Coordinates of C-alpha atoms and ligand atoms in Angstrom, one line a residue:
M240 CA 103.5 118.0 133.6
T241 CA 100.0 118.6 134.8
A242 CA 97.2 116.2 134.2
I243 CA 93.4 116.4 134.5
R244 CA 92.2 113.8 137.0
S245 CA 88.7 112.8 138.0
V246 CA 88.8 113.6 141.8
V247 CA 86.1 112.3 144.2
L248 CA 84.1 115.1 145.9
G249 CA 81.8 112.8 147.8
C250 CA 79.8 109.5 147.9
G251 CA 76.5 108.2 149.3
S252 CA 74.3 105.2 149.3
Y253 CA 70.8 104.0 150.0
L254 CA 69.4 100.6 151.0
P255 CA 65.6 99.8 151.0
R256 CA 64.1 99.6 154.5
Q257 CA 62.9 96.0 154.3
I258 CA 65.5 93.4 155.4
L259 CA 65.3 89.7 154.4
T260 CA 67.4 87.5 156.7
N261 CA 68.8 84.1 155.9
A262 CA 66.4 82.6 158.5
E263 CA 63.4 84.1 156.7
L264 CA 64.7 82.7 153.4
A265 CA 65.1 79.3 154.9
A266 CA 61.4 79.3 155.7
R267 CA 60.7 79.8 151.9
V268 CA 63.2 77.5 150.2
D269 CA 65.3 74.5 151.3
T270 CA 68.4 76.3 152.6
S271 CA 69.9 77.4 156.0
D272 CA 71.6 80.3 157.6
E273 CA 74.6 78.1 158.1
W274 CA 74.9 77.1 154.4
I275 CA 74.5 80.7 153.1
V276 CA 77.0 82.2 155.6
Q277 CA 79.6 79.4 155.1
R278 CA 79.5 79.5 151.2
T279 CA 79.0 83.3 150.7
G280 CA 79.3 85.3 154.0
I281 CA 75.9 86.8 153.4
K282 CA 73.6 87.2 156.5
Q283 CA 70.9 89.4 155.1
R284 CA 69.8 91.5 152.1
H285 CA 67.5 94.5 151.5
I286 CA 64.4 94.3 149.3
A287 CA 62.8 97.2 147.6
A288 CA 59.2 97.8 148.6
E289 CA 56.3 97.5 146.1
G290 CA 56.3 100.6 144.0
E291 CA 60.0 101.4 144.9
F292 CA 62.0 101.3 141.7
T293 CA 65.7 101.4 140.8
S294 CA 65.4 105.1 140.0
H295 CA 64.1 105.8 143.6
L296 CA 67.1 104.0 145.1
A297 CA 69.4 105.8 142.8
I298 CA 67.9 109.2 143.5
N299 CA 68.4 108.7 147.3
A300 CA 72.0 107.6 146.8
A301 CA 72.7 110.5 144.4
R302 CA 71.2 113.0 147.0
A303 CA 73.4 111.5 149.7
A304 CA 76.5 111.8 147.5
L305 CA 75.7 115.4 146.6
A306 CA 75.2 116.3 150.2
D307 CA 78.5 114.6 151.1
A308 CA 80.2 116.6 148.4
G309 CA 78.6 119.8 149.5
I310 CA 77.7 120.8 146.0
D311 CA 74.6 121.9 144.2
A312 CA 73.0 119.4 141.8
Q313 CA 73.0 122.1 139.1
S314 CA 76.7 121.8 138.8
I315 CA 76.5 118.2 137.6
D316 CA 76.7 117.9 133.9
L317 CA 77.0 114.1 133.5
I318 CA 75.1 111.2 135.0
V319 CA 76.2 107.7 134.4
L320 CA 73.9 105.1 135.9
A321 CA 75.0 101.5 136.0
T322 CA 72.2 99.1 136.2
S323 CA 70.9 95.8 134.8
T324 CA 67.5 96.4 136.4
P325 CA 66.2 99.6 134.9
D326 CA 62.7 101.0 135.7
N327 CA 61.7 100.4 132.1
T328 CA 63.3 99.2 128.9
F329 CA 63.6 102.8 128.0
P330 CA 64.1 105.7 128.5
A331 CA 67.2 105.3 130.6
T332 CA 66.7 105.3 134.4
A333 CA 69.4 107.9 134.4
V334 CA 67.1 110.5 132.9
A335 CA 64.5 109.9 135.7
V336 CA 67.3 110.5 138.2
Q337 CA 68.4 113.6 136.3
N338 CA 64.9 115.0 136.2
A339 CA 64.3 114.3 139.9
L340 CA 67.4 116.2 140.8
G341 CA 66.1 119.1 138.7
I342 CA 69.0 118.9 136.2
H343 CA 68.0 119.8 132.6
H344 CA 71.4 120.3 131.0
G345 CA 74.3 118.0 130.2
A346 CA 73.8 114.3 129.6
A347 CA 72.5 111.2 131.5
F348 CA 72.6 107.6 130.3
D349 CA 72.5 104.1 131.6
L350 CA 75.3 101.6 131.3
Q351 CA 74.9 97.8 131.4
A352 CA 77.8 95.7 132.5
V353 CA 76.0 93.7 135.3
C354 CA 78.1 93.4 138.4
S355 CA 81.0 95.3 136.8
G356 CA 78.7 98.2 136.0
F357 CA 80.1 100.6 138.6
I358 CA 83.7 100.1 137.4
F359 CA 82.7 100.5 133.7
G360 CA 80.7 103.6 134.7
L361 CA 83.6 105.1 136.6
A362 CA 85.9 104.5 133.7
S363 CA 83.5 106.1 131.2
A364 CA 82.9 109.1 133.4
D365 CA 86.7 109.5 133.9
N366 CA 87.3 109.5 130.2
F367 CA 84.6 112.1 129.6
L368 CA 86.0 114.3 132.4
R369 CA 89.6 114.0 131.3
S370 CA 88.7 114.8 127.7
G371 CA 87.1 118.1 128.9
A372 CA 83.6 117.1 127.6
F373 CA 82.1 117.4 131.1
K374 CA 83.2 119.0 134.4
R375 CA 81.3 117.2 137.2
A376 CA 79.8 113.7 137.1
L377 CA 77.6 111.5 139.2
V378 CA 78.4 107.8 138.8
I379 CA 75.6 105.7 140.3
G380 CA 75.2 102.0 140.7
A381 CA 71.5 101.0 141.4
E382 CA 69.7 97.7 141.3
T383 CA 66.5 95.9 142.2
F384 CA 67.7 92.3 141.5
S385 CA 64.8 91.1 143.8
R386 CA 62.6 91.7 140.7
I387 CA 64.6 89.3 138.4
L388 CA 65.2 86.5 140.9
D389 CA 63.5 83.1 140.7
W390 CA 62.4 82.9 144.3
N391 CA 62.1 79.1 144.0
D392 CA 65.7 78.6 143.0
R393 CA 67.7 78.3 146.2
A394 CA 71.0 78.4 144.3
T395 CA 70.5 82.0 143.2
C396 CA 67.8 83.7 145.3
V397 CA 70.0 83.6 148.5
L398 CA 72.8 85.6 146.9
F399 CA 71.4 88.9 145.7
G400 CA 69.7 92.1 147.1
D401 CA 68.6 95.6 146.3
G402 CA 70.4 98.9 146.8
A403 CA 72.2 101.9 145.3
G404 CA 75.4 103.9 145.7
A405 CA 76.8 107.0 144.1
I406 CA 80.0 109.0 143.8
V407 CA 80.6 112.6 142.6
L408 CA 83.6 113.2 140.4
E409 CA 85.1 116.5 139.3
A410 CA 87.7 117.2 136.6
Q411 CA 90.7 118.9 138.4
P412 CA 94.2 119.7 137.3
Q413 CA 96.8 117.7 139.3
P414 CA 100.6 117.5 139.1
G415 CA 100.5 114.4 136.9
E416 CA 102.2 112.1 139.4
S417 CA 101.2 108.9 141.2
S418 CA 100.6 111.0 144.3
D419 CA 97.8 112.9 142.5
R420 CA 94.3 112.7 143.9
G421 CA 91.6 111.2 141.7
I422 CA 91.3 108.2 139.4
L423 CA 94.9 107.0 138.5
T424 CA 93.9 104.2 136.1
T425 CA 91.0 101.9 135.0
H426 CA 91.1 98.6 133.2
L427 CA 88.1 97.0 131.6
R428 CA 87.6 93.6 130.1
S429 CA 84.8 91.4 128.7
D430 CA 84.6 87.9 127.1
G431 CA 81.2 86.9 125.7
R432 CA 82.2 83.2 125.5
H433 CA 81.0 83.1 129.1
Q434 CA 77.5 84.5 128.4
S435 CA 75.6 81.4 129.4
K436 CA 77.2 81.0 132.8
L437 CA 75.4 84.0 134.3
Y438 CA 72.4 85.5 132.4
V439 CA 68.8 86.5 132.6
D440 CA 66.5 84.3 130.5
G441 CA 64.3 87.1 129.0
G442 CA 64.5 90.5 127.4
P443 CA 62.6 92.9 125.1
S444 CA 64.0 91.5 121.9
S445 CA 64.1 87.8 122.7
T446 CA 61.2 86.8 124.8
G447 CA 59.3 90.0 125.3
T448 CA 59.5 89.2 129.1
V449 CA 61.8 90.4 131.9
G450 CA 63.1 86.9 132.7
H451 CA 64.9 85.4 135.7
L452 CA 68.5 85.3 136.6
R453 CA 70.3 81.9 135.8
M454 CA 73.8 81.0 137.0
E455 CA 76.3 78.2 137.0
G456 CA 77.7 79.1 140.3
R457 CA 80.7 76.9 140.3
E458 CA 81.7 78.1 136.8
V459 CA 81.5 81.7 137.9
F460 CA 83.5 80.9 141.0
K461 CA 86.1 79.1 139.0
H462 CA 86.8 82.2 136.7
A463 CA 86.3 85.0 139.2
V464 CA 89.6 85.0 141.1
G465 CA 91.8 84.8 138.0
M466 CA 90.0 87.5 136.1
I467 CA 89.9 89.8 139.1
T468 CA 93.6 89.4 139.8
D469 CA 94.6 90.0 136.2
V470 CA 93.0 93.5 136.0
I471 CA 94.4 94.4 139.4
V472 CA 97.9 93.4 138.2
D473 CA 97.3 95.6 135.2
A474 CA 96.5 98.5 137.5
F475 CA 99.7 97.9 139.6
Q476 CA 101.8 97.7 136.5
K477 CA 100.4 100.9 134.9
T478 CA 100.9 103.0 138.0
G479 CA 104.1 101.4 139.4
T480 CA 102.3 100.5 142.7
T481 CA 102.1 97.2 144.6
A482 CA 99.7 95.6 147.1
D483 CA 101.8 97.2 149.9
D484 CA 100.9 100.7 148.7
I485 CA 97.2 100.1 148.8
D486 CA 95.4 101.6 151.8
W487 CA 92.0 100.0 151.1
F488 CA 90.7 97.3 148.8
V489 CA 87.0 97.8 148.1
P490 CA 85.9 94.9 145.9
H491 CA 82.6 94.0 144.3
Q492 CA 80.6 92.5 147.2
A493 CA 79.5 89.2 145.6
N494 CA 80.9 86.5 147.9
K495 CA 83.3 86.6 150.8
R496 CA 85.1 83.5 149.6
I497 CA 85.9 85.1 146.2
I498 CA 87.0 88.4 148.0
D499 CA 89.2 86.5 150.5
A500 CA 90.8 84.3 147.7
S501 CA 91.5 87.4 145.5
A502 CA 93.0 89.4 148.4
H503 CA 95.1 86.4 149.4
K504 CA 96.4 85.8 145.8
L505 CA 97.3 89.5 145.5
H506 CA 99.0 89.6 148.9
I507 CA 96.6 92.4 150.1
A508 CA 96.4 92.3 153.9
P509 CA 93.0 91.2 155.3
Q510 CA 92.7 94.3 157.4
K511 CA 92.7 96.5 154.3
V512 CA 89.7 94.7 152.8
V513 CA 86.3 96.5 153.1
L514 CA 83.6 93.8 153.4
T515 CA 79.9 94.7 153.6
V516 CA 78.4 91.6 151.7
D517 CA 77.2 90.2 155.0
Q518 CA 74.8 93.2 155.3
H519 CA 73.3 93.5 151.8
G520 CA 74.3 90.4 149.7
N521 CA 75.3 90.9 146.1
T522 CA 73.7 94.2 144.9
S523 CA 75.5 94.0 141.5
A524 CA 76.5 97.5 140.2
A525 CA 75.5 99.0 143.6
S526 CA 77.9 97.0 145.7
I527 CA 81.1 98.9 145.4
P528 CA 79.7 102.4 146.2
L529 CA 77.7 100.9 149.0
A530 CA 80.9 99.4 150.5
L531 CA 82.9 102.6 149.8
T532 CA 80.3 104.8 151.6
V533 CA 80.4 102.6 154.7
A534 CA 84.2 102.8 154.8
V535 CA 84.2 106.6 154.2
R536 CA 81.6 107.3 156.8
D537 CA 83.2 105.1 159.6
G538 CA 86.5 107.0 159.0
R539 CA 88.6 104.2 157.4
V540 CA 88.9 105.8 153.9
K541 CA 90.5 109.3 154.3
K542 CA 91.7 112.0 151.9
G543 CA 94.9 110.9 150.3
D544 CA 94.3 107.1 150.7
L545 CA 95.0 104.8 147.8
V546 CA 91.9 102.8 147.1
L547 CA 91.7 99.8 144.8
L548 CA 88.3 98.8 143.4
E549 CA 87.4 95.7 141.3
A550 CA 84.4 93.8 140.0
M551 CA 83.5 90.8 137.9
G552 CA 80.1 89.8 136.6
G553 CA 77.8 88.5 133.9
G554 CA 79.2 88.5 130.3
F555 CA 81.7 87.9 131.7
T556 CA 82.8 91.5 132.3
W557 CA 85.5 92.5 134.8
G558 CA 87.5 95.6 135.6
S559 CA 89.6 97.5 138.2
A560 CA 90.1 101.1 139.2
L561 CA 92.9 102.6 141.3
L562 CA 92.2 106.0 142.8
R563 CA 93.5 108.3 145.4
W564 CA 90.7 109.6 147.7
Ligands
LIG740 N1 71.1 76.1 150.3 C1 71.5 74.8 150.5 N2 72.0 74.1 149.6 C2 72.2 74.7 148.4 C3 71.9 76.0 148.1 C4 71.3 76.7 149.2 N3 71.0 78.0 149.0 N4 72.2 76.3 146.8 C5 72.7 75.1 146.3 N5 72.7 74.2 147.2 C6 73.2 72.8 147.1 C7 73.2 72.3 145.7 O1 72.0 71.8 145.3 C8 74.2 71.2 145.8 O2 73.6 70.1 146.3 P1 74.0 68.5 145.8 O3 75.5 68.4 146.2 O4 73.1 67.7 146.6 O5 73.7 68.6 144.3 C9 75.2 71.7 146.8 O6 74.6 72.7 147.6 C10 76.5 72.2 146.2 O7 76.1 73.1 145.2 P2 77.2 74.0 144.4 O8 76.5 74.9 143.5 O9 78.2 73.1 143.8 O10 77.8 74.8 145.7 P3 79.0 75.7 145.7 O11 79.9 75.2 146.8 O12 79.6 75.9 144.4 O13 78.4 77.0 146.2 C11 77.8 79.2 145.3 C12 77.4 77.7 145.4 C13 77.7 79.8 146.6 C14 76.8 79.8 144.4 C15 79.2 79.2 144.7 O14 79.3 78.5 143.5 C16 79.6 80.6 144.4 O15 79.8 81.4 145.2 N6 79.7 81.0 143.1 C17 80.0 82.3 142.7 C18 78.7 82.9 142.2 C19 78.6 84.3 142.5 O16 79.2 84.9 143.4 N7 77.8 84.9 141.7 C20 77.5 86.3 141.8 C21 77.3 86.9 140.5 S1 78.8 87.0 139.7 C22 79.7 88.1 140.6 O17 79.1 89.0 141.1 C23 81.1 87.8 140.7

């Protein structure tokens, strides 16, 4: 029995030029390179320049993904842009990207699921493609978290950075087996009881301001590993796969300790884990496509590899995606 699958045609990413090291941060707030590396694995993050918006990062990542896929932008009929830091309250940052790419057909919209945004975007695009509504999709994660950080709060400002990543998906008929290329399954969850553990204290309808990120770090940490492993077990059960079948684990790059603990609990071998958090910190919805692009470009992720993605973030929201490259 054949099945329509969302097959990856290419991916790309973009990081702003300016790098902020732990040592530079330690000159601003009471912290140290040693504390940040030991607790998070982060060594540096990239910061968008003045006048450089989320849309600009997204456009660069989208162009890189289209070039990698070797396709014309005009063949894209769906753009899903995951972000919690849009250029403006509206219109969607996705339409700025669409316009910059010269696309004036199809649909483009933003999706807000904080750090899980890329997984939620991937699942949404996958459903649209498999339903036949659209043929080729760009799924982008792009963030400028530097704009919503309280730079006097050492507990949060050391964790996040700016960046963007993108993937191109195409609806293709496949045999309908677990050896198919493309997205094999996605699992999404959210639980609003945890809203106050990670949030931004402003917004258009509440304060009329943008606000700053606030987080109970220990509480987030406490829930993260359990939530991540639950949706990954769902993915294994749905597809009849196990940790041994996975070629690459590309998790949301929030914190090396959360990633290591999740991989350990799931019995995923450390050499299969793609880690880039040291280079760009937590870039929220952008982190998975940023890490994926590194692993594709350096030759680790190859056609036919089984790739497991997961994320967890504000809300809480969390999710997994299992795909064959
Ligand atoms: N530098 C030095 N000391 C610091 C810093 C800092 N940057 N930040 C906090 N501290 C201090 C605290 O003030 C506290 O001092 P005290 O003991 O004198 O009161 C001490 O370090 C311990 O603070 P905790 O918050 O308990 O430290 P913890 O070991 O929990 O580490 C961290 C904090 C790294 C935030 C951890 O809780 C964590 O990783 N949480 C997960 C958060 C996360 O990844 N969020 C990302 C968004 S959600 C997602 O993407 C999954």
